[in-house]
mmCIF file of C-alpha atoms in Angstrom:
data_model
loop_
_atom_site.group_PDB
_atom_site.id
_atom_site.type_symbol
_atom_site.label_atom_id
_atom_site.label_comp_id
_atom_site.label_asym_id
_atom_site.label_seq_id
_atom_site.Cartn_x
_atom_site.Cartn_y
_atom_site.Cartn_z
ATOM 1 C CA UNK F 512 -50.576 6.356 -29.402
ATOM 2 C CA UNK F 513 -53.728 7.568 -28.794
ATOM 3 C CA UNK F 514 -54.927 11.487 -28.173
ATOM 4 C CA UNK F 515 -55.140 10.509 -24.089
ATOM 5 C CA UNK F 516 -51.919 9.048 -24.438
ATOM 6 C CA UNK F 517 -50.009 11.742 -25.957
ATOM 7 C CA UNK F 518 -52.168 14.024 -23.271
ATOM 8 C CA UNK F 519 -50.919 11.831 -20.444
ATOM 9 C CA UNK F 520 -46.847 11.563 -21.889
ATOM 10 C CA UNK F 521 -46.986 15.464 -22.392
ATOM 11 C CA UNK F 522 -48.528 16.637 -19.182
ATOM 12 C CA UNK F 523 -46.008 14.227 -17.241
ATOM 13 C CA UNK F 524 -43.459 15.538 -19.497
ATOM 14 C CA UNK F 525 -44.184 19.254 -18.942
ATOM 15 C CA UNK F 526 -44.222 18.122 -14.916
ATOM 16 C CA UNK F 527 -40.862 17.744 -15.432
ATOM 17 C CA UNK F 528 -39.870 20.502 -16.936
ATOM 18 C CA UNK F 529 -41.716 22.541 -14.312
ATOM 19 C CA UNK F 530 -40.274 20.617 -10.947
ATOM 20 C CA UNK F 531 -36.505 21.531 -12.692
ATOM 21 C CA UNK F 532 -37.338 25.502 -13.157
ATOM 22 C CA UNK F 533 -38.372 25.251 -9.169
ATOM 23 C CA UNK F 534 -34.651 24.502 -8.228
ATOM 24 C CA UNK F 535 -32.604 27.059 -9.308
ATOM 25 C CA UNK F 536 -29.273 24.975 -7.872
ATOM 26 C CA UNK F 537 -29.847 22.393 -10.438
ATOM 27 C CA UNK F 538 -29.997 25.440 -13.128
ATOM 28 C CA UNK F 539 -27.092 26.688 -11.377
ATOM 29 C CA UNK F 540 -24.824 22.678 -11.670
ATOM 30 C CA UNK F 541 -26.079 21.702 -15.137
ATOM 31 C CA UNK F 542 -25.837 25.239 -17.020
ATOM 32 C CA UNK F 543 -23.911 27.371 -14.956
ATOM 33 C CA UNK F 544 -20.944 25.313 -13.234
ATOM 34 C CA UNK F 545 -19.673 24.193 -16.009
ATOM 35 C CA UNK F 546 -19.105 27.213 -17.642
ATOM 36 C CA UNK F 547 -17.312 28.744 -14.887
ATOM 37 C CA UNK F 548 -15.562 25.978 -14.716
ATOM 38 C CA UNK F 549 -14.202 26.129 -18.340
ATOM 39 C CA UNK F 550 -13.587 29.749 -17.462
ATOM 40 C CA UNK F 551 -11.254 28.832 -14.438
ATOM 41 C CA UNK F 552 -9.181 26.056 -16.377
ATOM 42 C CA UNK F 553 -8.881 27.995 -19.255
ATOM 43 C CA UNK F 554 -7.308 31.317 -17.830
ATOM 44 C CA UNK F 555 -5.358 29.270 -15.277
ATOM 45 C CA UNK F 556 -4.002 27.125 -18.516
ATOM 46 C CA UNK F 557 -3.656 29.826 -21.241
ATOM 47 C CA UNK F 558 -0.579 29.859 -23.440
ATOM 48 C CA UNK F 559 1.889 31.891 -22.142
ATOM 49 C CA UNK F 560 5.692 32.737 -22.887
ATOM 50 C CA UNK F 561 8.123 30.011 -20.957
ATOM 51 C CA UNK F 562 8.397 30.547 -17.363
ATOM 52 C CA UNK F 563 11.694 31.529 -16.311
ATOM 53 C CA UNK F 564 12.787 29.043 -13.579
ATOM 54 C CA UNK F 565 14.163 30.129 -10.112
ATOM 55 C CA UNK F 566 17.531 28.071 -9.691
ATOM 56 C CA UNK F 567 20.725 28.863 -7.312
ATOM 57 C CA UNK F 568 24.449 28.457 -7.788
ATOM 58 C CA UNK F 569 27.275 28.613 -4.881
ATOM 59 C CA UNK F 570 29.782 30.934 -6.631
ATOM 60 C CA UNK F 571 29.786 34.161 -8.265
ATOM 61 C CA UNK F 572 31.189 32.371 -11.449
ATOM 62 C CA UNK F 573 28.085 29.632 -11.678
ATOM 63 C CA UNK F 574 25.905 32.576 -11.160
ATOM 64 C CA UNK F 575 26.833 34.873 -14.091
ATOM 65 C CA UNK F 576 26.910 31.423 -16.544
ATOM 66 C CA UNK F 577 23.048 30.838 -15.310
ATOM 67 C CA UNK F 578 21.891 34.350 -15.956
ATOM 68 C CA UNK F 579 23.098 34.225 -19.566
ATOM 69 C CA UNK F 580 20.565 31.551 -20.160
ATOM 70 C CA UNK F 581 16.926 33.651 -21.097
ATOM 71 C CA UNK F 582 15.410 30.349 -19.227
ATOM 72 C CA UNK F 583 16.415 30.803 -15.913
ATOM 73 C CA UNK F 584 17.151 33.412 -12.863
ATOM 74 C CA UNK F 585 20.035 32.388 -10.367
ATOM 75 C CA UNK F 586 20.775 33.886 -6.838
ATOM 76 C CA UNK F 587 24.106 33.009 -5.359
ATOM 77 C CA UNK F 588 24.105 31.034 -1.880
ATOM 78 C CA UNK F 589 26.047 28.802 0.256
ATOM 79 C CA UNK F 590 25.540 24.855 -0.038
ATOM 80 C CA UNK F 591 23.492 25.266 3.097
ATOM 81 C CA UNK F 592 21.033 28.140 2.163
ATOM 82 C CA UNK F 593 20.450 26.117 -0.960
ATOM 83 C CA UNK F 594 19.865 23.398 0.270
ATOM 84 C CA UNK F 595 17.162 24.489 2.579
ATOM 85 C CA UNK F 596 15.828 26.473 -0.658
ATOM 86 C CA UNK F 597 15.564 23.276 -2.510
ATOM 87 C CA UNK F 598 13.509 22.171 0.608
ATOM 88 C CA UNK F 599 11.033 25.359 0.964
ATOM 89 C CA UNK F 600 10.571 24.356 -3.073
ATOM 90 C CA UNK F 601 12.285 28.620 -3.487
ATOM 91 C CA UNK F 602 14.654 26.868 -6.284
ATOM 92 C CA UNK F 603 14.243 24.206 -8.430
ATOM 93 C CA UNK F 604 18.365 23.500 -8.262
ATOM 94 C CA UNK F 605 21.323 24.227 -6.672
ATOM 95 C CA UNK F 606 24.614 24.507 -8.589
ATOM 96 C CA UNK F 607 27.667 23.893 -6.180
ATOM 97 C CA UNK F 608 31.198 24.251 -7.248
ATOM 98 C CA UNK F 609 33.595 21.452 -6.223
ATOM 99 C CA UNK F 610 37.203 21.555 -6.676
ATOM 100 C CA UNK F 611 37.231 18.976 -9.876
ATOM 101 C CA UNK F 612 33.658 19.326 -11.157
ATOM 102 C CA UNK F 613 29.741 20.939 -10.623
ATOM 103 C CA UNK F 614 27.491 19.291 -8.624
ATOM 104 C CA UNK F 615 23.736 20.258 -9.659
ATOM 105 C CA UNK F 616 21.483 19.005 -6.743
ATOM 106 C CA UNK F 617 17.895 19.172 -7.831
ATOM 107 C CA UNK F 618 14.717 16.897 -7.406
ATOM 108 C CA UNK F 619 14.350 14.410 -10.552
ATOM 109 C CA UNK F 620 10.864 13.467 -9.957
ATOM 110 C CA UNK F 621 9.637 16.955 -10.447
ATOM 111 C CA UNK F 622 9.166 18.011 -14.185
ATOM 112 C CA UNK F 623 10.460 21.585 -13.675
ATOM 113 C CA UNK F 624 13.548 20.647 -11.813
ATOM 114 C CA UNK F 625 14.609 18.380 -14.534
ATOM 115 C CA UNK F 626 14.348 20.793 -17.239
ATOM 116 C CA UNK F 627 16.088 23.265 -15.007
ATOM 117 C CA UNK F 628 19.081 20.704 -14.948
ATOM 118 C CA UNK F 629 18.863 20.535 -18.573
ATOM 119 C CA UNK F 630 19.230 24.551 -19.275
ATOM 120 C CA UNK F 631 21.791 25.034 -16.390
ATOM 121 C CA UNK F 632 24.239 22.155 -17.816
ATOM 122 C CA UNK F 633 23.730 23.806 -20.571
ATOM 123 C CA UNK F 634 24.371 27.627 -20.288
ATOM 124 C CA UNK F 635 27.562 26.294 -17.638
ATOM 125 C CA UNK F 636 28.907 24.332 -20.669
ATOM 126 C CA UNK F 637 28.447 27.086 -22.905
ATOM 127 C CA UNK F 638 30.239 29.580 -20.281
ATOM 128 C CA UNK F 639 32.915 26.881 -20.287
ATOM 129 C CA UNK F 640 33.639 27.349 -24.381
ATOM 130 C CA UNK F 641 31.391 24.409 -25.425
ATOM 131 C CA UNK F 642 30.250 25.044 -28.919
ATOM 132 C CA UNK F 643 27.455 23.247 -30.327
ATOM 133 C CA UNK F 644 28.500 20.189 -33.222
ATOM 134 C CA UNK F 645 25.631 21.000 -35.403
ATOM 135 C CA UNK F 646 23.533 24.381 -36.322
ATOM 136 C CA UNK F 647 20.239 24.173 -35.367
ATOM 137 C CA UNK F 648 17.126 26.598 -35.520
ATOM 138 C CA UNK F 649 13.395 26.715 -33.672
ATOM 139 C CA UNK F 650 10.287 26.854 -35.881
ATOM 140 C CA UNK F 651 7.388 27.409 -32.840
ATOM 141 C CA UNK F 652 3.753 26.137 -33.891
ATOM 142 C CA UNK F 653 0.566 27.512 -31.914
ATOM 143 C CA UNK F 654 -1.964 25.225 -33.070
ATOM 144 C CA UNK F 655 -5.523 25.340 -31.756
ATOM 145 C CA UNK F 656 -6.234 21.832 -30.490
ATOM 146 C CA UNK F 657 -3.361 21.218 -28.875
ATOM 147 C CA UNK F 658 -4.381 23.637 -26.029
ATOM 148 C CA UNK F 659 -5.105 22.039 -22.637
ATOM 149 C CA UNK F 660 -8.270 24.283 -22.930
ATOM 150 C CA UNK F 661 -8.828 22.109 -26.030
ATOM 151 C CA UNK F 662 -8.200 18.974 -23.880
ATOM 152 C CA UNK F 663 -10.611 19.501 -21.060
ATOM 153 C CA UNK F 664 -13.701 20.622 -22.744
ATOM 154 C CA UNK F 665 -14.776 17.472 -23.856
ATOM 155 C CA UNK F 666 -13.924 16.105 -20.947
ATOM 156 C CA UNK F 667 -16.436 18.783 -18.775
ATOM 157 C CA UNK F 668 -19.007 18.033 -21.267
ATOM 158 C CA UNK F 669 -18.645 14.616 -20.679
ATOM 159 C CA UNK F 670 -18.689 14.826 -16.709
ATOM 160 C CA UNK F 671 -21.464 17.539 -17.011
ATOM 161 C CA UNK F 672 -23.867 14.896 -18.866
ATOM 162 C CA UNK F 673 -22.821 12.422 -16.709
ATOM 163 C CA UNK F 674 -23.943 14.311 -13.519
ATOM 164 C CA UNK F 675 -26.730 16.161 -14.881
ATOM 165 C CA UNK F 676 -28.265 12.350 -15.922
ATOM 166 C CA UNK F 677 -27.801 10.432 -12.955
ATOM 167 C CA UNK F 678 -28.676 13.227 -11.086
ATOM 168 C CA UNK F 679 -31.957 14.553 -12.255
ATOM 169 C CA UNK F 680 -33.218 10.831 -13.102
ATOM 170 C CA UNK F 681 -32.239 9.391 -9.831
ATOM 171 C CA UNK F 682 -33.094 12.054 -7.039
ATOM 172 C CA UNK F 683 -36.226 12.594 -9.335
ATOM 173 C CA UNK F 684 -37.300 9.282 -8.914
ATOM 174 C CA UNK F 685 -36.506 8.515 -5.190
ATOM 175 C CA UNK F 686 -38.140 11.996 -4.783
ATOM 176 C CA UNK F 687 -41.668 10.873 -5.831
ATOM 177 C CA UNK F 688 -40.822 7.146 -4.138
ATOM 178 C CA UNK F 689 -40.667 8.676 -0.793
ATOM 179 C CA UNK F 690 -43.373 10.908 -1.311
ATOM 180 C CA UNK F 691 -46.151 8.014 -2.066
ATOM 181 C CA UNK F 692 -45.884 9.812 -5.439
ATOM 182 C CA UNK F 693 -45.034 6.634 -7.906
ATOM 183 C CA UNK F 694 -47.772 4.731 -6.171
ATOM 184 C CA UNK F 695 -50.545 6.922 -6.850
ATOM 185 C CA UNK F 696 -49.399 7.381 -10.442
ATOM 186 C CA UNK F 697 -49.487 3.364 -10.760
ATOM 187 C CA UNK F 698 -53.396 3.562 -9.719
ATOM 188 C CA UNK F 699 -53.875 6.175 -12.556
ATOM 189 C CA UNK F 700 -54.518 5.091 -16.051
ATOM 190 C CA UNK F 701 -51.512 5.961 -17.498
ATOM 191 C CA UNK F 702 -49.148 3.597 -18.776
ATOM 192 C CA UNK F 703 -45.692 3.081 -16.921
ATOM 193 C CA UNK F 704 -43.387 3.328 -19.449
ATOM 194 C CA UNK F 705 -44.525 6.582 -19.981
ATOM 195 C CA UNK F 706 -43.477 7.827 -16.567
ATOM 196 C CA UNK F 707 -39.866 6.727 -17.457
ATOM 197 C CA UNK F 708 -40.115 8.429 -21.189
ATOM 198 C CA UNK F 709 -41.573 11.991 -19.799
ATOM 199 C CA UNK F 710 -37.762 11.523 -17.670
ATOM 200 C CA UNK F 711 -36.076 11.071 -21.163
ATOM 201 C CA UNK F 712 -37.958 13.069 -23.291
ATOM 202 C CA UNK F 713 -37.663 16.369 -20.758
ATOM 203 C CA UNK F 714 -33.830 15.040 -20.584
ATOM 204 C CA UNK F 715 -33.435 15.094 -24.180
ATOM 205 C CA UNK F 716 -34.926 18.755 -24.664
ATOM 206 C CA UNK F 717 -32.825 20.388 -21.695
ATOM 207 C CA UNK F 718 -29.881 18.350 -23.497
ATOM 208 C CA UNK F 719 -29.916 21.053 -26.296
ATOM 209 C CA UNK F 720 -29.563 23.865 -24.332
ATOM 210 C CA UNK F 721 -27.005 22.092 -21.527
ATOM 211 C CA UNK F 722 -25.015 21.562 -24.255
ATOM 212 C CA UNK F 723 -25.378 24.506 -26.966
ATOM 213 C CA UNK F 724 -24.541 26.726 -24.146
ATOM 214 C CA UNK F 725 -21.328 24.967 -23.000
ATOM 215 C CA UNK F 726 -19.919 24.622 -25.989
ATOM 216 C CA UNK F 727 -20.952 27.890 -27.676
ATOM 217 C CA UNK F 728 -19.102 29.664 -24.504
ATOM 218 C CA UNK F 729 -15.981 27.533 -25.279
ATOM 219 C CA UNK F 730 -16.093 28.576 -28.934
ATOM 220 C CA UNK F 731 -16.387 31.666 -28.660
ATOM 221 C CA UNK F 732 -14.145 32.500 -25.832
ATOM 222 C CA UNK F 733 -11.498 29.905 -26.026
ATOM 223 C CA UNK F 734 -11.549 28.938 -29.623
ATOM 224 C CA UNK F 735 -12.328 25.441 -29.204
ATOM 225 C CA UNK F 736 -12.030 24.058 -32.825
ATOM 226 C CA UNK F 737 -15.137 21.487 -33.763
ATOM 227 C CA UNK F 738 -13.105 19.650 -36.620
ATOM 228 C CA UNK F 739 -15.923 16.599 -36.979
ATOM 229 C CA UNK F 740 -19.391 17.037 -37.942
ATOM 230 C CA UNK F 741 -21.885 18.467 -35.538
ATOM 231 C CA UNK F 742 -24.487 16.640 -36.386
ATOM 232 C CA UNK F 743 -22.459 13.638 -34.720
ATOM 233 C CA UNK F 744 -21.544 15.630 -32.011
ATOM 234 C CA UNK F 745 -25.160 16.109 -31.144
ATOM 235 C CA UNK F 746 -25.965 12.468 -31.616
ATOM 236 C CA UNK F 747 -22.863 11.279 -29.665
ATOM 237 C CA UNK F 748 -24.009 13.702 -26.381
ATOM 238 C CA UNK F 749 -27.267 12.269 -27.448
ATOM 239 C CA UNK F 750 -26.047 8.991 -26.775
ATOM 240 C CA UNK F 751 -24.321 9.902 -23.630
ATOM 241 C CA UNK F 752 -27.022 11.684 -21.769
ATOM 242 C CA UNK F 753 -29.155 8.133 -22.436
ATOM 243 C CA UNK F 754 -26.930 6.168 -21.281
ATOM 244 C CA UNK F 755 -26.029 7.727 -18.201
ATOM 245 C CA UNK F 756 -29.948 8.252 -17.624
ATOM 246 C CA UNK F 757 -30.443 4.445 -17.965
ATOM 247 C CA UNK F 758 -27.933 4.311 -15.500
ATOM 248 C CA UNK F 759 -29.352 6.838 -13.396
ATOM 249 C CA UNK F 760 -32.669 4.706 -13.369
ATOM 250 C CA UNK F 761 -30.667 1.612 -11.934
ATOM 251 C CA UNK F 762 -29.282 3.445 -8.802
ATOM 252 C CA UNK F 763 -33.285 4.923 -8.519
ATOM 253 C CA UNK F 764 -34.702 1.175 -9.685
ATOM 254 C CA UNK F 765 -34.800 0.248 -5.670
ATOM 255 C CA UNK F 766 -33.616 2.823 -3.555
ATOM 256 C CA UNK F 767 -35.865 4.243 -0.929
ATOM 257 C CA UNK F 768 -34.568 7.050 0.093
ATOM 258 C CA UNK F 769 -32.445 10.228 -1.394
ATOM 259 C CA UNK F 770 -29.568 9.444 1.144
ATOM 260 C CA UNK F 771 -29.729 5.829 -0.045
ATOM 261 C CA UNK F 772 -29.886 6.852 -3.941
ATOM 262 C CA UNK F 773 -26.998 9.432 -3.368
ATOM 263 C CA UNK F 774 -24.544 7.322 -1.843
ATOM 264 C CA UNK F 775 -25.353 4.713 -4.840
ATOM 265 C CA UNK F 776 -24.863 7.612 -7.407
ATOM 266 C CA UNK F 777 -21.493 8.770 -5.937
ATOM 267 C CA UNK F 778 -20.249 4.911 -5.546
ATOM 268 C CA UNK F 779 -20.848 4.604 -9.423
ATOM 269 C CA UNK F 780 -19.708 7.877 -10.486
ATOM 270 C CA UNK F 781 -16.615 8.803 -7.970
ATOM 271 C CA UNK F 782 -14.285 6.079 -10.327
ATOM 272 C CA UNK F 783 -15.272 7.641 -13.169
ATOM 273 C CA UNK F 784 -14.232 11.652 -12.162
ATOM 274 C CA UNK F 785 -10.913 9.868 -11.399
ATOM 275 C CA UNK F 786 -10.602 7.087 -13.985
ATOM 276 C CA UNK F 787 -12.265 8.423 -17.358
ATOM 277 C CA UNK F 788 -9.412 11.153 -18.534
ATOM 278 C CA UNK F 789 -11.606 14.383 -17.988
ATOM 279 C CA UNK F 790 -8.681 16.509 -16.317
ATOM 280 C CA UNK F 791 -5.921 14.972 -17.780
ATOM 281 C CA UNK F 792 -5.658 11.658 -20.076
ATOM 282 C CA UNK F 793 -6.607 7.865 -18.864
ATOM 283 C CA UNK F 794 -3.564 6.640 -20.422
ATOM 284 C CA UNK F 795 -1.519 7.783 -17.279
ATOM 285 C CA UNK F 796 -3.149 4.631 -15.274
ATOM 286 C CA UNK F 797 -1.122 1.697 -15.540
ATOM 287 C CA UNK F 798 -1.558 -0.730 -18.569
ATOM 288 C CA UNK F 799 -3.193 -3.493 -15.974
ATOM 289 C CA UNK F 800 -6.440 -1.792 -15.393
ATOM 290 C CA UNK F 801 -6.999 0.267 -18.932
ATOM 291 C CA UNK F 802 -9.318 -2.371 -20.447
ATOM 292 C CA UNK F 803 -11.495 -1.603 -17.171
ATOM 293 C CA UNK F 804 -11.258 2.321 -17.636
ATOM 294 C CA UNK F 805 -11.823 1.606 -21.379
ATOM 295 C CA UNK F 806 -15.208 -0.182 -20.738
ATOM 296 C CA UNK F 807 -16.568 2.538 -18.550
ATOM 297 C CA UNK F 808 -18.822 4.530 -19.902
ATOM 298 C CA UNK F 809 -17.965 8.124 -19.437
ATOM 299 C CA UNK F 810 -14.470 7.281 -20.642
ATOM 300 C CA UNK F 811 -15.960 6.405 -24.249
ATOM 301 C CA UNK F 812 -17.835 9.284 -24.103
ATOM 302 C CA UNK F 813 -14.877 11.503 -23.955
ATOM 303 C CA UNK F 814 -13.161 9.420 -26.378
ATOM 304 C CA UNK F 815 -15.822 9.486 -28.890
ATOM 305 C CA UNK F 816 -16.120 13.435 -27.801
ATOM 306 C CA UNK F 817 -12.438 14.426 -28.408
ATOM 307 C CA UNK F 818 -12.166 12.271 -31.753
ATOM 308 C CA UNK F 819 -15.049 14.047 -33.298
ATOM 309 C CA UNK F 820 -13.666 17.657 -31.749
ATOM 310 C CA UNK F 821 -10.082 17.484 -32.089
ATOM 311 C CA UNK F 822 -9.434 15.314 -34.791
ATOM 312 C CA UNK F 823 -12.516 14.826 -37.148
ATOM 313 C CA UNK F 824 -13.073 11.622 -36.626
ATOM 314 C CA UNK F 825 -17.080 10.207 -37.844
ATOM 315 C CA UNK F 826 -18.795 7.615 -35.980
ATOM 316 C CA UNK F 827 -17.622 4.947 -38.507
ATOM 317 C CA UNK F 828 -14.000 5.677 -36.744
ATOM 318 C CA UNK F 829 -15.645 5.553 -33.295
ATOM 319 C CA UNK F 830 -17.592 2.119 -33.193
ATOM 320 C CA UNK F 831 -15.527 1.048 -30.218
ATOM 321 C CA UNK F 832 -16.990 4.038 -27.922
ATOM 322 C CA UNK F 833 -20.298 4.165 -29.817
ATOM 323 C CA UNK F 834 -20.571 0.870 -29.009
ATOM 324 C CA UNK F 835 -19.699 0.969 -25.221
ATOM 325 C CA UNK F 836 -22.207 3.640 -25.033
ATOM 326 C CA UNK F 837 -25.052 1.500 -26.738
ATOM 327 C CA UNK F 838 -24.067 -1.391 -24.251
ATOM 328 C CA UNK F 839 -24.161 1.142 -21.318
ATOM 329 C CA UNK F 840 -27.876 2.351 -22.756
ATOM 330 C CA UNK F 841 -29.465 -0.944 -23.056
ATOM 331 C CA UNK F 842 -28.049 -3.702 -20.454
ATOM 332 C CA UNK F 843 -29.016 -0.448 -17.274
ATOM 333 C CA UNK F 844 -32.268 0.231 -18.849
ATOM 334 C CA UNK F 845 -33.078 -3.761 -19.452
ATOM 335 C CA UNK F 846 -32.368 -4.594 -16.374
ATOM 336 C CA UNK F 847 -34.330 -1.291 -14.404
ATOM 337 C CA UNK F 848 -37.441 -2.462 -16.357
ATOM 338 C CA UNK F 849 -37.034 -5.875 -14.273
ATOM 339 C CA UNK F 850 -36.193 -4.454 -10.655
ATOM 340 C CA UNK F 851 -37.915 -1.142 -10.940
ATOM 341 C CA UNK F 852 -39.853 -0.622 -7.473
ATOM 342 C CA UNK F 853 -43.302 1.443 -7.877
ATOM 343 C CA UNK F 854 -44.614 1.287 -4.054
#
């Protein structure tokens, strides 16, 4: 590369850098956002002592045997109260007394209400002179990792490069399209590729702090362990913001206008917030369509992310992600070299 080259790259790349500093709601979605966000899960999903669950019992009797369990609070009602407590979602179960045995009437697809059932047979049985066959004793483990805080941060990393990506590449892009922008730069001298490269090299520097900040926040508010080497952290977000740029450059490769690119961006994304396992894990989806979810992109980003964080795992232990990613990098950008509209 010669010097006017490098002048040309560097001054287009510095452009970009300067256009992103004039929107202070992008600063406020890439750096900002998700940090808040963090914050919010985080205190809404701290560890905290067992809930005591609200349950109700039709005698005085049922009541008293339901209080002596630590787990749950009972209030004594008729069958009819109850019920309409069970409805207004007041109790999680109602206990009724019938001549020859107790009925508990409770909702089984709701997680709370079947663990309710499980403490009040339990503490009624015990009233009753049950006594358990063999002794038994709790050992509680607190282990950083298993936190739902731990969960979710790779997952907003992952949906923060994601966005940040598409985003800045493809509204970028249109942007100068609709301006008469791109075809004014094509009657320049400079070289074309090096339009797309000032996109990825400004990406690529902003990555660093998008990233150091998110993560540094996590660490040292939430305790986030980082159990795999950093170094392949870096190079797996590296990874990720590419590939999601590439695929920011295929919405932007024809689209005229921003409503036209945004619409694109939010028809390739949108399956992704759902599909990919940032808010809770992928595996929930039926067995059917995982090989689909598995091949999307910022699914085996989040994999590879949570290996390396939560378990250790190198990249030799993540080729299947890795290699997703690579596929996702090359096959978007290969193909927006081919379509890619200057005028």
């Amino acid at each position: 590369m010669n010097k006017l080259e490098f002048s040309s790259l560097y001054q287009l790349t510095m452009m970009r850098f300067r256009l992103f500093l004039r929107e202070p709601e992008a600063i406020f979605w890439i750096f900002i956002f998700p940090i808040l966000l963090a914050a919010g899960l985080g205190i809404a999903f701290r560890n905290r002592p067992p809930e005591v669950l609200q349950v109700g019992a039709t005698t005085l009797q049922l009541t008293q045997a339901l209080n002596a369990d630590k787990g749950l609070t009972s209030t004594t009602m008729d069958e009819a109260a109850g019920t309409q407590a069970l409805a207004t979602g007041r109790i999680l179960l109602l206990a009724v007394q019938r001549p020859d045995t107790t009925v508990y009437q409770y909702d089984s697809t709701n997680p709370d209400a079947r663990t309710a059932k499980l403490l009040a047979d339990r503490a009624i049985q015990t009233a009753a002179g049950r006594h358990d066959a063999l002794p038994t004793k709790e050992e509680l483990v607190h282990e950083t990792g298993s936190r739902y805080i731990d969960f979710v941060v790779p997952g907003l990393l992952g949906m923060n490069l994601m966005g940040s990506a598409m985003w800045g590449m493809g509204f970028a892009i249109v942007d100068a399209r609709q301006k008469k922008l791109l075809k004014r730069l094509v009657a320049s001298p400079m070289p074309r590729w090096q339009y797309l490269a000032s996109f990825l090299l400004s990406r690529l520097v902003m990555l660093v702090i998008e990233v150091a900040a998110f993560l540094g926040f996590s660490r040292l508010v939430f305790g986030v362990p980082f159990r795999g080497s950093i170094t392949q952290l870096a190079l797996l977000c590296m990874l990720t913001s590419l590939a999601f740029s590439a695929l920011g450059l295929l919405t932007a490769s024809r689209a005229k206008t921003i409503e036209a690119v945004s619409g694109l961006m939010n028809f390739v994304m949108f399956p992704m917030w759902i599909f990919s396992g940032v808010f809770f894990s992928s595996t929930r989806f039926p067995a059917v369509v995982q090989p689909l979810i598995r091949a999307l992109p910022l699914t085996a980003a989040i994999d590879a992310m949570r290996g390396n964080m939560l378990q250790g795992m190198s990249l030799q232990q993540l080729i299947a992600p890795v290699a997703i990613l690579l596929a996702w990098l090359i096959i978007p950008f290969a193909i927006s070299l081919l379509i890619f509209r200057w005028r």
